[in-house]
């Protein structure tokens, strides 16, 4: 489920209707929604957003699916001003035109034709605004702040970048002129001659749009300097180009997430927390880097605050910690390797895993043979002659119950290469149904849980 409060109510109601469902303790959060919020929090420092009223009713003579800008219902702008960080930033006519043009022509659908959830959009705006303001105030308390001019420079970055891409895509003659410049500079490698367009409902399109703009920097500077093309308003200032360079480097931290979401397979729950941990540690380095522009450091703090919001929502949920513990290459040792997880967090994770084992899996009937072995990986003992002398430690090493949560947790993690050779974590446990049936069932129950809502997933590719 996503993070809206309506889903809290749904989780509680499901617990009543389905006794096996534990309500919010078993509810996982849509990772795609969380990453979307993280991206919006970051981009909020570089893209001004006007306040908007709800769009009026569509005339019966106008179809909602019309592609024509003249016939499409347009959202009504309440005021051309942005309130971020406690201050007002008046939009220029050019920026207002760009923002209006960036709105989806089909007001009820996103770029993939999926219905836009208006309640979710309201929730997202409220959360992002809150994090935006808190990041500014929090960094100001440690001596990192931005001036109104710096804020205006940053907020004008994406209107120019996305606006130029939109102009070129909508004007074949301008696109042809751009391609000619690109080819003359030798920048058209791999047939890349187009600027990426920004799609408001796709968080990774913001990143792709800026990266393409920076890649074609020399060509864009030549294009926007030609007076007859009337593109001067889209030209970035030197300060904005420097800011774009820092921002592109920052956005590269999201490359792994973008790649993961572009694959056909849906990320699983056990992959979510490690991915966030990696992003969190990287963003903390950016925030604390004194040589970075203040606006970049503050944006990194906003990302950290948003990740913290997500963690807060998972505190009462057992699924994430059990899933990580049941990864044979991670187990509870994973928590020890991450400095943000305290000793008591590791103890709590173990308690949660053991409690769920005792309540749901320990009493499952098991086969009467093949469940004791000294080797944690389940390999059978080699057969020995009955006349052979006992090994030196035969009397000192009692057999252990292989299909036991204690045996599993107390043994060290196995090598990643072994899990990979087995075909991944799910295949690893599938292969152990015979020797560790209860553990395998518990592992597969939690490790097979998707980390996002599949329907929502297509909106974030």
Short mmCIF file of C-alpha atoms in Angstrom, two decimals:
data_model
loop_
_atom_site.label_atom_id
_atom_site.label_comp_id
_atom_site.label_asym_id
_atom_site.label_seq_id
_atom_site.Cartn_x
_atom_site.Cartn_y
_atom_site.Cartn_z
CA UNK A 1 0.00 0.00 0.00
CA UNK A 2 1.12 3.58 -0.43
CA UNK A 3 1.61 5.95 2.50
CA UNK A 4 -1.74 7.76 2.51
CA UNK A 5 -3.79 7.67 5.72
CA UNK A 6 -6.68 5.99 3.90
CA UNK A 7 -4.45 2.92 3.60
CA UNK A 8 -4.03 2.93 7.39
CA UNK A 9 -7.78 2.48 7.69
CA UNK A 10 -7.75 -0.26 5.05
CA UNK A 11 -5.01 -2.17 6.88
CA UNK A 12 -6.99 -2.07 10.14
CA UNK A 13 -10.17 -3.24 8.42
CA UNK A 14 -8.37 -6.09 6.67
CA UNK A 15 -7.09 -7.30 10.03
CA UNK A 16 -10.71 -7.70 11.13
CA UNK A 17 -11.81 -9.48 7.96
CA UNK A 18 -8.71 -11.66 7.62
CA UNK A 19 -7.49 -12.97 10.99
CA UNK A 20 -4.15 -14.08 9.54
CA UNK A 21 -3.41 -10.50 8.47
CA UNK A 22 -1.83 -8.53 11.31
CA UNK A 23 -2.91 -5.08 10.25
CA UNK A 24 -0.21 -2.42 10.17
CA UNK A 25 2.30 -4.90 11.62
CA UNK A 26 2.10 -6.80 8.31
CA UNK A 27 1.52 -3.84 6.02
CA UNK A 28 4.40 -2.95 3.73
CA UNK A 29 4.78 0.48 2.19
CA UNK A 30 4.98 1.02 -1.56
CA UNK A 31 8.67 1.66 -2.20
CA UNK A 32 7.93 3.37 -5.51
CA UNK A 33 5.74 5.90 -3.70
CA UNK A 34 8.50 6.49 -1.16
CA UNK A 35 11.16 7.02 -3.84
CA UNK A 36 8.74 9.33 -5.62
CA UNK A 37 8.43 11.43 -2.46
CA UNK A 38 12.21 11.45 -2.00
CA UNK A 39 12.69 12.65 -5.57
CA UNK A 40 10.01 15.32 -5.21
CA UNK A 41 11.62 16.58 -2.01
CA UNK A 42 14.95 16.92 -3.83
CA UNK A 43 13.53 18.53 -6.96
CA UNK A 44 11.41 20.97 -4.91
CA UNK A 45 14.50 23.15 -4.47
CA UNK A 46 14.98 23.50 -8.23
CA UNK A 47 11.45 23.63 -9.65
CA UNK A 48 8.91 26.21 -8.58
CA UNK A 49 5.32 25.03 -8.28
CA UNK A 50 2.39 27.48 -8.26
CA UNK A 51 -0.67 27.01 -6.12
CA UNK A 52 -3.53 25.63 -8.16
CA UNK A 53 -7.25 25.41 -7.93
CA UNK A 54 -9.09 22.32 -9.05
CA UNK A 55 -9.77 22.18 -12.75
CA UNK A 56 -13.28 23.07 -13.76
CA UNK A 57 -15.69 20.54 -15.20
CA UNK A 58 -14.96 19.44 -18.72
CA UNK A 59 -17.44 20.51 -21.35
CA UNK A 60 -19.55 17.75 -22.85
CA UNK A 61 -18.15 18.76 -26.24
CA UNK A 62 -14.53 18.16 -25.12
CA UNK A 63 -13.18 14.68 -24.66
CA UNK A 64 -10.87 13.99 -21.71
CA UNK A 65 -8.59 12.03 -23.99
CA UNK A 66 -8.10 14.77 -26.55
CA UNK A 67 -4.47 15.39 -27.48
CA UNK A 68 -5.16 18.93 -28.66
CA UNK A 69 -3.92 21.69 -26.32
CA UNK A 70 -6.79 23.88 -27.45
CA UNK A 71 -9.47 21.40 -26.41
CA UNK A 72 -7.85 19.93 -23.31
CA UNK A 73 -9.09 21.10 -19.89
CA UNK A 74 -6.45 23.29 -18.26
CA UNK A 75 -5.96 23.64 -14.50
CA UNK A 76 -6.78 27.09 -13.19
CA UNK A 77 -3.87 28.93 -11.58
CA UNK A 78 -4.80 30.53 -8.28
CA UNK A 79 -1.75 32.76 -8.09
CA UNK A 80 1.62 32.97 -9.79
CA UNK A 81 3.69 32.70 -6.63
CA UNK A 82 5.56 30.04 -4.76
CA UNK A 83 5.82 29.84 -0.98
CA UNK A 84 8.87 27.79 -0.07
CA UNK A 85 11.03 28.20 3.01
CA UNK A 86 8.76 30.92 4.36
CA UNK A 87 9.32 33.33 1.47
CA UNK A 88 7.42 34.30 -1.67
CA UNK A 89 8.95 33.95 -5.10
CA UNK A 90 7.03 35.65 -7.88
CA UNK A 91 7.04 33.69 -11.10
CA UNK A 92 8.08 35.47 -14.27
CA UNK A 93 5.66 35.25 -17.23
CA UNK A 94 8.14 32.91 -18.94
CA UNK A 95 8.27 30.57 -15.93
CA UNK A 96 4.50 30.63 -15.60
CA UNK A 97 4.14 29.74 -19.28
CA UNK A 98 6.56 26.86 -18.84
CA UNK A 99 4.70 25.49 -15.82
CA UNK A 100 1.36 25.67 -17.59
CA UNK A 101 2.84 23.86 -20.58
CA UNK A 102 4.27 21.11 -18.40
CA UNK A 103 0.89 20.11 -16.99
CA UNK A 104 -0.46 16.84 -18.44
CA UNK A 105 -2.93 17.53 -21.22
CA UNK A 106 -5.11 14.72 -19.93
CA UNK A 107 -5.73 16.05 -16.46
CA UNK A 108 -6.93 12.76 -15.04
CA UNK A 109 -4.09 10.55 -16.31
CA UNK A 110 -0.34 10.38 -15.97
CA UNK A 111 2.21 9.76 -18.71
CA UNK A 112 1.41 6.03 -18.82
CA UNK A 113 -2.37 6.39 -19.00
CA UNK A 114 -2.82 5.41 -15.34
CA UNK A 115 -5.48 7.24 -13.37
CA UNK A 116 -3.97 9.97 -11.16
CA UNK A 117 -5.05 9.66 -7.52
CA UNK A 118 -5.95 13.23 -6.54
CA UNK A 119 -5.94 12.43 -2.80
CA UNK A 120 -2.46 10.95 -3.11
CA UNK A 121 -1.23 14.03 -4.98
CA UNK A 122 -2.51 16.25 -2.16
CA UNK A 123 -0.80 14.02 0.40
CA UNK A 124 2.46 14.16 -1.56
CA UNK A 125 2.43 17.94 -1.79
CA UNK A 126 1.83 18.32 1.94
CA UNK A 127 4.63 15.90 2.87
CA UNK A 128 7.12 17.42 0.43
CA UNK A 129 6.34 20.97 1.56
CA UNK A 130 6.80 20.00 5.20
CA UNK A 131 10.14 18.31 4.54
CA UNK A 132 11.28 21.23 2.35
CA UNK A 133 10.69 23.77 5.12
CA UNK A 134 12.18 21.55 7.83
CA UNK A 135 15.34 21.01 5.76
CA UNK A 136 15.84 24.76 5.33
CA UNK A 137 15.27 25.49 9.01
CA UNK A 138 17.35 22.55 10.21
CA UNK A 139 20.37 23.43 8.08
CA UNK A 140 20.05 27.08 9.06
CA UNK A 141 20.52 25.99 12.67
CA UNK A 142 23.94 24.55 11.77
CA UNK A 143 25.03 27.59 9.78
CA UNK A 144 24.00 26.52 6.26
CA UNK A 145 21.51 28.86 4.60
CA UNK A 146 20.64 30.34 1.23
CA UNK A 147 19.88 33.90 0.18
CA UNK A 148 16.71 34.85 -1.72
CA UNK A 149 18.80 35.31 -4.88
CA UNK A 150 20.31 31.81 -4.50
CA UNK A 151 16.85 30.36 -4.01
CA UNK A 152 15.54 32.17 -7.09
CA UNK A 153 18.50 30.95 -9.17
CA UNK A 154 17.87 27.37 -8.09
CA UNK A 155 14.10 27.49 -8.61
CA UNK A 156 14.60 28.81 -12.13
CA UNK A 157 16.77 25.88 -13.17
CA UNK A 158 14.16 23.29 -14.18
CA UNK A 159 11.75 25.76 -15.81
CA UNK A 160 14.50 26.59 -18.31
CA UNK A 161 15.80 23.05 -18.73
CA UNK A 162 12.39 21.42 -19.15
CA UNK A 163 11.03 24.37 -21.11
CA UNK A 164 13.72 24.16 -23.79
CA UNK A 165 13.21 20.42 -24.18
CA UNK A 166 9.50 21.00 -24.63
CA UNK A 167 10.09 23.73 -27.24
CA UNK A 168 12.41 21.52 -29.30
CA UNK A 169 10.06 18.55 -29.18
CA UNK A 170 7.20 20.73 -30.35
CA UNK A 171 9.06 22.53 -33.13
CA UNK A 172 10.64 20.37 -35.88
CA UNK A 173 12.66 23.28 -37.31
CA UNK A 174 14.22 24.06 -33.92
CA UNK A 175 14.96 20.38 -33.40
CA UNK A 176 16.65 20.20 -36.81
CA UNK A 177 18.78 23.22 -35.95
CA UNK A 178 19.74 21.61 -32.65
CA UNK A 179 20.68 18.33 -34.32
CA UNK A 180 22.87 20.18 -36.80
CA UNK A 181 24.76 21.85 -33.95
CA UNK A 182 25.06 18.57 -32.05
CA UNK A 183 26.52 16.77 -35.07
CA UNK A 184 28.95 19.61 -35.79
CA UNK A 185 30.28 19.30 -32.23
CA UNK A 186 30.50 15.53 -32.41
CA UNK A 187 28.03 15.05 -29.55
CA UNK A 188 25.58 12.78 -31.36
CA UNK A 189 27.09 9.50 -30.21
CA UNK A 190 24.76 6.49 -30.20
CA UNK A 191 22.24 8.57 -32.18
CA UNK A 192 21.56 10.73 -29.12
CA UNK A 193 20.37 14.01 -30.59
CA UNK A 194 17.28 14.80 -28.50
CA UNK A 195 16.77 16.49 -25.16
CA UNK A 196 14.80 14.37 -22.72
CA UNK A 197 11.38 15.75 -21.90
CA UNK A 198 10.18 16.16 -18.36
CA UNK A 199 7.00 14.21 -17.54
CA UNK A 200 5.55 15.67 -14.29
CA UNK A 201 4.27 12.29 -13.07
CA UNK A 202 7.57 10.42 -13.56
CA UNK A 203 10.26 11.21 -11.01
CA UNK A 204 13.09 9.77 -13.11
CA UNK A 205 12.19 12.00 -16.07
CA UNK A 206 13.36 15.02 -14.04
CA UNK A 207 16.75 13.41 -13.69
CA UNK A 208 16.96 12.32 -17.32
CA UNK A 209 15.91 15.78 -18.47
CA UNK A 210 18.69 17.52 -16.52
CA UNK A 211 21.38 14.97 -17.41
CA UNK A 212 20.64 15.32 -21.13
CA UNK A 213 20.69 19.11 -20.82
CA UNK A 214 24.10 19.04 -19.16
CA UNK A 215 25.43 16.52 -21.71
CA UNK A 216 24.49 18.90 -24.55
CA UNK A 217 25.73 22.00 -22.72
CA UNK A 218 27.92 23.31 -25.56
CA UNK A 219 25.21 22.77 -28.18
CA UNK A 220 22.55 24.41 -26.00
CA UNK A 221 24.71 27.46 -25.37
CA UNK A 222 25.19 27.91 -29.12
CA UNK A 223 21.47 27.36 -29.80
CA UNK A 224 20.19 29.81 -27.18
CA UNK A 225 22.63 32.54 -28.29
CA UNK A 226 21.08 32.74 -31.77
CA UNK A 227 18.83 35.78 -31.51
CA UNK A 228 16.70 34.87 -34.52
CA UNK A 229 15.52 31.70 -32.71
CA UNK A 230 14.23 33.73 -29.74
CA UNK A 231 15.42 31.17 -27.17
CA UNK A 232 17.40 33.56 -24.96
CA UNK A 233 14.94 33.10 -22.09
CA UNK A 234 15.92 29.42 -21.89
CA UNK A 235 19.64 30.15 -21.51
CA UNK A 236 21.05 29.15 -18.14
CA UNK A 237 23.19 31.64 -16.28
CA UNK A 238 26.72 30.66 -15.31
CA UNK A 239 25.51 30.17 -11.75
CA UNK A 240 22.78 27.82 -12.97
CA UNK A 241 25.23 25.81 -15.10
CA UNK A 242 27.49 25.36 -12.06
CA UNK A 243 24.48 24.36 -10.00
CA UNK A 244 23.40 21.92 -12.71
CA UNK A 245 26.83 20.27 -12.61
CA UNK A 246 26.57 19.71 -8.87
CA UNK A 247 22.99 18.51 -9.18
CA UNK A 248 23.80 16.01 -11.96
CA UNK A 249 26.47 14.50 -9.72
CA UNK A 250 23.95 14.29 -6.90
CA UNK A 251 21.34 12.66 -9.11
CA UNK A 252 23.78 9.94 -10.11
CA UNK A 253 23.20 8.49 -6.65
CA UNK A 254 19.74 7.56 -7.91
CA UNK A 255 21.04 5.61 -10.91
CA UNK A 256 20.75 2.25 -9.13
CA UNK A 257 17.17 3.02 -8.15
CA UNK A 258 16.29 4.09 -11.68
CA UNK A 259 17.85 0.93 -13.08
CA UNK A 260 16.00 -1.24 -10.56
CA UNK A 261 12.65 0.32 -11.44
CA UNK A 262 13.28 0.00 -15.17
CA UNK A 263 13.61 -3.77 -14.95
CA UNK A 264 10.72 -6.12 -15.55
CA UNK A 265 11.01 -7.77 -12.14
CA UNK A 266 9.43 -5.93 -9.23
CA UNK A 267 11.82 -5.16 -6.32
CA UNK A 268 11.19 -7.37 -3.31
CA UNK A 269 10.77 -6.19 0.28
CA UNK A 270 14.18 -7.47 1.36
CA UNK A 271 15.83 -5.17 -1.20
CA UNK A 272 14.09 -2.01 -0.02
CA UNK A 273 15.85 -1.19 3.26
CA UNK A 274 19.40 -1.88 1.97
CA UNK A 275 18.74 0.39 -1.02
CA UNK A 276 17.53 3.16 1.27
CA UNK A 277 20.49 2.67 3.61
CA UNK A 278 22.92 3.12 0.74
CA UNK A 279 21.14 6.25 -0.47
CA UNK A 280 20.97 7.57 3.09
CA UNK A 281 24.72 7.22 3.72
CA UNK A 282 25.55 8.86 0.40
CA UNK A 283 23.20 11.78 1.01
CA UNK A 284 24.65 12.30 4.49
CA UNK A 285 28.07 12.74 2.87
CA UNK A 286 26.63 15.34 0.49
CA UNK A 287 24.91 17.22 3.31
CA UNK A 288 28.13 17.37 5.33
CA UNK A 289 30.37 18.37 2.39
CA UNK A 290 31.36 21.97 3.10
CA UNK A 291 32.57 22.50 -0.48
CA UNK A 292 29.13 21.85 -1.98
CA UNK A 293 26.70 24.74 -2.67
CA UNK A 294 24.37 25.39 0.25
CA UNK A 295 21.26 24.62 -1.81
CA UNK A 296 22.66 21.17 -2.70
CA UNK A 297 23.41 20.42 0.95
CA UNK A 298 19.95 21.53 2.02
CA UNK A 299 18.34 19.41 -0.71
CA UNK A 300 20.34 16.41 0.55
CA UNK A 301 19.02 17.09 4.05
CA UNK A 302 15.47 17.06 2.65
CA UNK A 303 16.15 13.61 1.17
CA UNK A 304 17.42 12.40 4.54
CA UNK A 305 14.33 13.74 6.29
CA UNK A 306 12.09 11.97 3.79
CA UNK A 307 13.95 8.69 4.28
CA UNK A 308 13.49 9.21 8.02
CA UNK A 309 9.75 9.63 7.48
CA UNK A 310 9.69 6.28 5.68
CA UNK A 311 11.65 4.56 8.42
CA UNK A 312 9.25 5.95 11.02
CA UNK A 313 6.37 4.34 9.13
CA UNK A 314 8.11 0.94 9.15
CA UNK A 315 8.99 0.88 12.86
CA UNK A 316 5.88 -1.06 13.77
CA UNK A 317 6.19 -3.43 10.83
CA UNK A 318 7.76 -6.87 11.16
CA UNK A 319 8.07 -7.71 7.49
CA UNK A 320 11.17 -5.71 6.61
CA UNK A 321 13.35 -6.95 9.47
CA UNK A 322 12.24 -10.56 9.08
CA UNK A 323 12.88 -10.42 5.33
CA UNK A 324 16.42 -9.11 5.84
CA UNK A 325 17.12 -11.71 8.54
CA UNK A 326 15.94 -14.50 6.25
CA UNK A 327 18.36 -13.47 3.51
CA UNK A 328 21.06 -16.12 3.98
CA UNK A 329 23.83 -13.73 2.93
CA UNK A 330 22.65 -11.02 5.35
CA UNK A 331 20.95 -12.50 8.44
CA UNK A 332 21.21 -10.38 11.59
CA UNK A 333 24.83 -9.55 10.78
CA UNK A 334 23.50 -7.03 8.25
CA UNK A 335 22.27 -4.83 11.09
CA UNK A 336 25.74 -4.92 12.72
CA UNK A 337 27.38 -3.65 9.53
CA UNK A 338 25.12 -0.60 9.33
CA UNK A 339 26.12 2.04 11.90
CA UNK A 340 22.66 3.60 12.07
CA UNK A 341 21.24 0.38 13.55
CA UNK A 342 21.93 0.27 17.27
CA UNK A 343 22.61 -2.82 19.36
CA UNK A 344 19.07 -2.70 20.70
CA UNK A 345 17.75 -2.57 17.12
CA UNK A 346 19.53 -5.83 16.37
CA UNK A 347 18.14 -7.39 19.55
CA UNK A 348 14.66 -6.21 18.61
CA UNK A 349 15.04 -7.67 15.11
CA UNK A 350 15.99 -11.04 16.59
CA UNK A 351 13.04 -10.93 18.98
CA UNK A 352 10.64 -10.16 16.10
CA UNK A 353 12.00 -13.03 14.01
CA UNK A 354 11.84 -15.52 16.88
CA UNK A 355 8.34 -14.42 17.91
CA UNK A 356 6.97 -14.89 14.42
CA UNK A 357 8.74 -18.28 14.20
CA UNK A 358 7.18 -19.49 17.45
CA UNK A 359 3.72 -18.20 16.55
CA UNK A 360 3.48 -19.34 12.93
CA UNK A 361 6.15 -21.84 11.92
CA UNK A 362 7.64 -23.85 14.81
CA UNK A 363 4.55 -26.04 15.14
CA UNK A 364 4.39 -27.00 11.47
CA UNK A 365 4.67 -30.83 11.18
CA UNK A 366 8.05 -31.93 9.86
CA UNK A 367 9.49 -35.10 8.36
CA UNK A 368 10.94 -37.56 10.86
CA UNK A 369 14.30 -37.98 9.11
CA UNK A 370 17.01 -35.79 7.72
CA UNK A 371 16.57 -32.83 10.07
CA UNK A 372 19.70 -33.10 12.21
CA UNK A 373 23.12 -32.30 10.88
CA UNK A 374 26.25 -30.55 11.99
CA UNK A 375 26.53 -28.61 8.75
CA UNK A 376 24.42 -25.45 8.64
CA UNK A 377 24.08 -25.70 4.86
CA UNK A 378 22.25 -29.01 5.12
CA UNK A 379 24.85 -31.22 3.49
CA UNK A 380 24.50 -34.85 4.68
CA UNK A 381 27.27 -36.47 6.67
CA UNK A 382 29.53 -38.82 4.77
CA UNK A 383 28.80 -42.47 5.49
CA UNK A 384 31.55 -44.17 7.57
CA UNK A 385 32.36 -47.77 8.30
CA UNK A 386 30.85 -49.13 11.49
CA UNK A 387 34.36 -50.22 12.50
CA UNK A 388 35.84 -46.74 12.19
CA UNK A 389 37.04 -45.08 15.37
CA UNK A 390 35.05 -42.08 16.59
CA UNK A 391 36.31 -38.70 15.51
CA UNK A 392 38.07 -36.70 18.20
CA UNK A 393 35.13 -34.36 18.75
CA UNK A 394 32.24 -36.77 18.23
CA UNK A 395 31.47 -36.75 21.95
CA UNK A 396 31.92 -32.99 22.26
CA UNK A 397 29.71 -31.76 19.40
CA UNK A 398 26.06 -32.61 19.83
CA UNK A 399 23.93 -32.72 16.75
CA UNK A 400 21.93 -29.56 16.08
CA UNK A 401 18.39 -29.23 14.81
CA UNK A 402 18.89 -27.97 11.29
CA UNK A 403 15.33 -26.75 10.73
CA UNK A 404 15.41 -24.30 13.64
CA UNK A 405 15.45 -20.51 13.75
CA UNK A 406 18.10 -20.54 16.49
CA UNK A 407 20.45 -22.66 14.39
CA UNK A 408 19.89 -20.44 11.39
CA UNK A 409 20.38 -17.11 13.19
CA UNK A 410 23.42 -18.28 15.18
CA UNK A 411 25.30 -19.44 12.09
CA UNK A 412 27.30 -16.92 10.02
CA UNK A 413 25.92 -15.57 6.74
CA UNK A 414 26.89 -17.51 3.65
CA UNK A 415 28.73 -15.98 0.72
CA UNK A 416 26.81 -13.91 -1.80
CA UNK A 417 28.38 -15.97 -4.56
CA UNK A 418 26.70 -19.10 -3.17
CA UNK A 419 23.29 -17.45 -3.18
CA UNK A 420 23.87 -16.20 -6.70
CA UNK A 421 24.99 -19.65 -7.83
CA UNK A 422 21.78 -21.10 -6.38
CA UNK A 423 19.72 -18.73 -8.54
CA UNK A 424 18.99 -16.03 -5.95
CA UNK A 425 17.50 -16.00 -2.47
CA UNK A 426 14.14 -17.43 -3.47
CA UNK A 427 15.69 -20.33 -5.36
CA UNK A 428 18.13 -20.88 -2.48
CA UNK A 429 15.27 -21.48 -0.06
CA UNK A 430 13.24 -23.43 -2.59
CA UNK A 431 16.14 -25.87 -2.79
CA UNK A 432 16.03 -26.32 0.98
CA UNK A 433 12.41 -27.28 1.38
CA UNK A 434 13.43 -30.91 1.97
CA UNK A 435 16.08 -30.32 4.63
CA UNK A 436 14.69 -27.19 6.28
CA UNK A 437 10.95 -27.16 5.49
CA UNK A 438 9.82 -24.78 8.23
CA UNK A 439 12.61 -22.26 7.69
CA UNK A 440 12.10 -22.44 3.93
CA UNK A 441 8.41 -21.73 4.27
CA UNK A 442 9.01 -18.76 6.57
CA UNK A 443 11.74 -17.38 4.31
CA UNK A 444 9.68 -17.73 1.14
CA UNK A 445 6.63 -16.15 2.80
CA UNK A 446 8.56 -12.97 3.61
CA UNK A 447 11.15 -12.80 0.85
CA UNK A 448 8.52 -13.11 -1.89
CA UNK A 449 6.66 -9.99 -0.72
CA UNK A 450 6.85 -7.22 -3.37
CA UNK A 451 8.34 -3.91 -2.34
CA UNK A 452 5.88 -1.81 -4.31
CA UNK A 453 2.39 -1.73 -5.76
CA UNK A 454 2.62 -3.24 -9.24
CA UNK A 455 -0.11 -0.98 -10.66
CA UNK A 456 1.71 2.12 -9.40
CA UNK A 457 5.04 0.81 -10.62
CA UNK A 458 4.47 1.70 -14.25
CA UNK A 459 4.14 5.37 -13.29
CA UNK A 460 7.73 5.52 -12.05
CA UNK A 461 9.66 3.82 -14.85
#
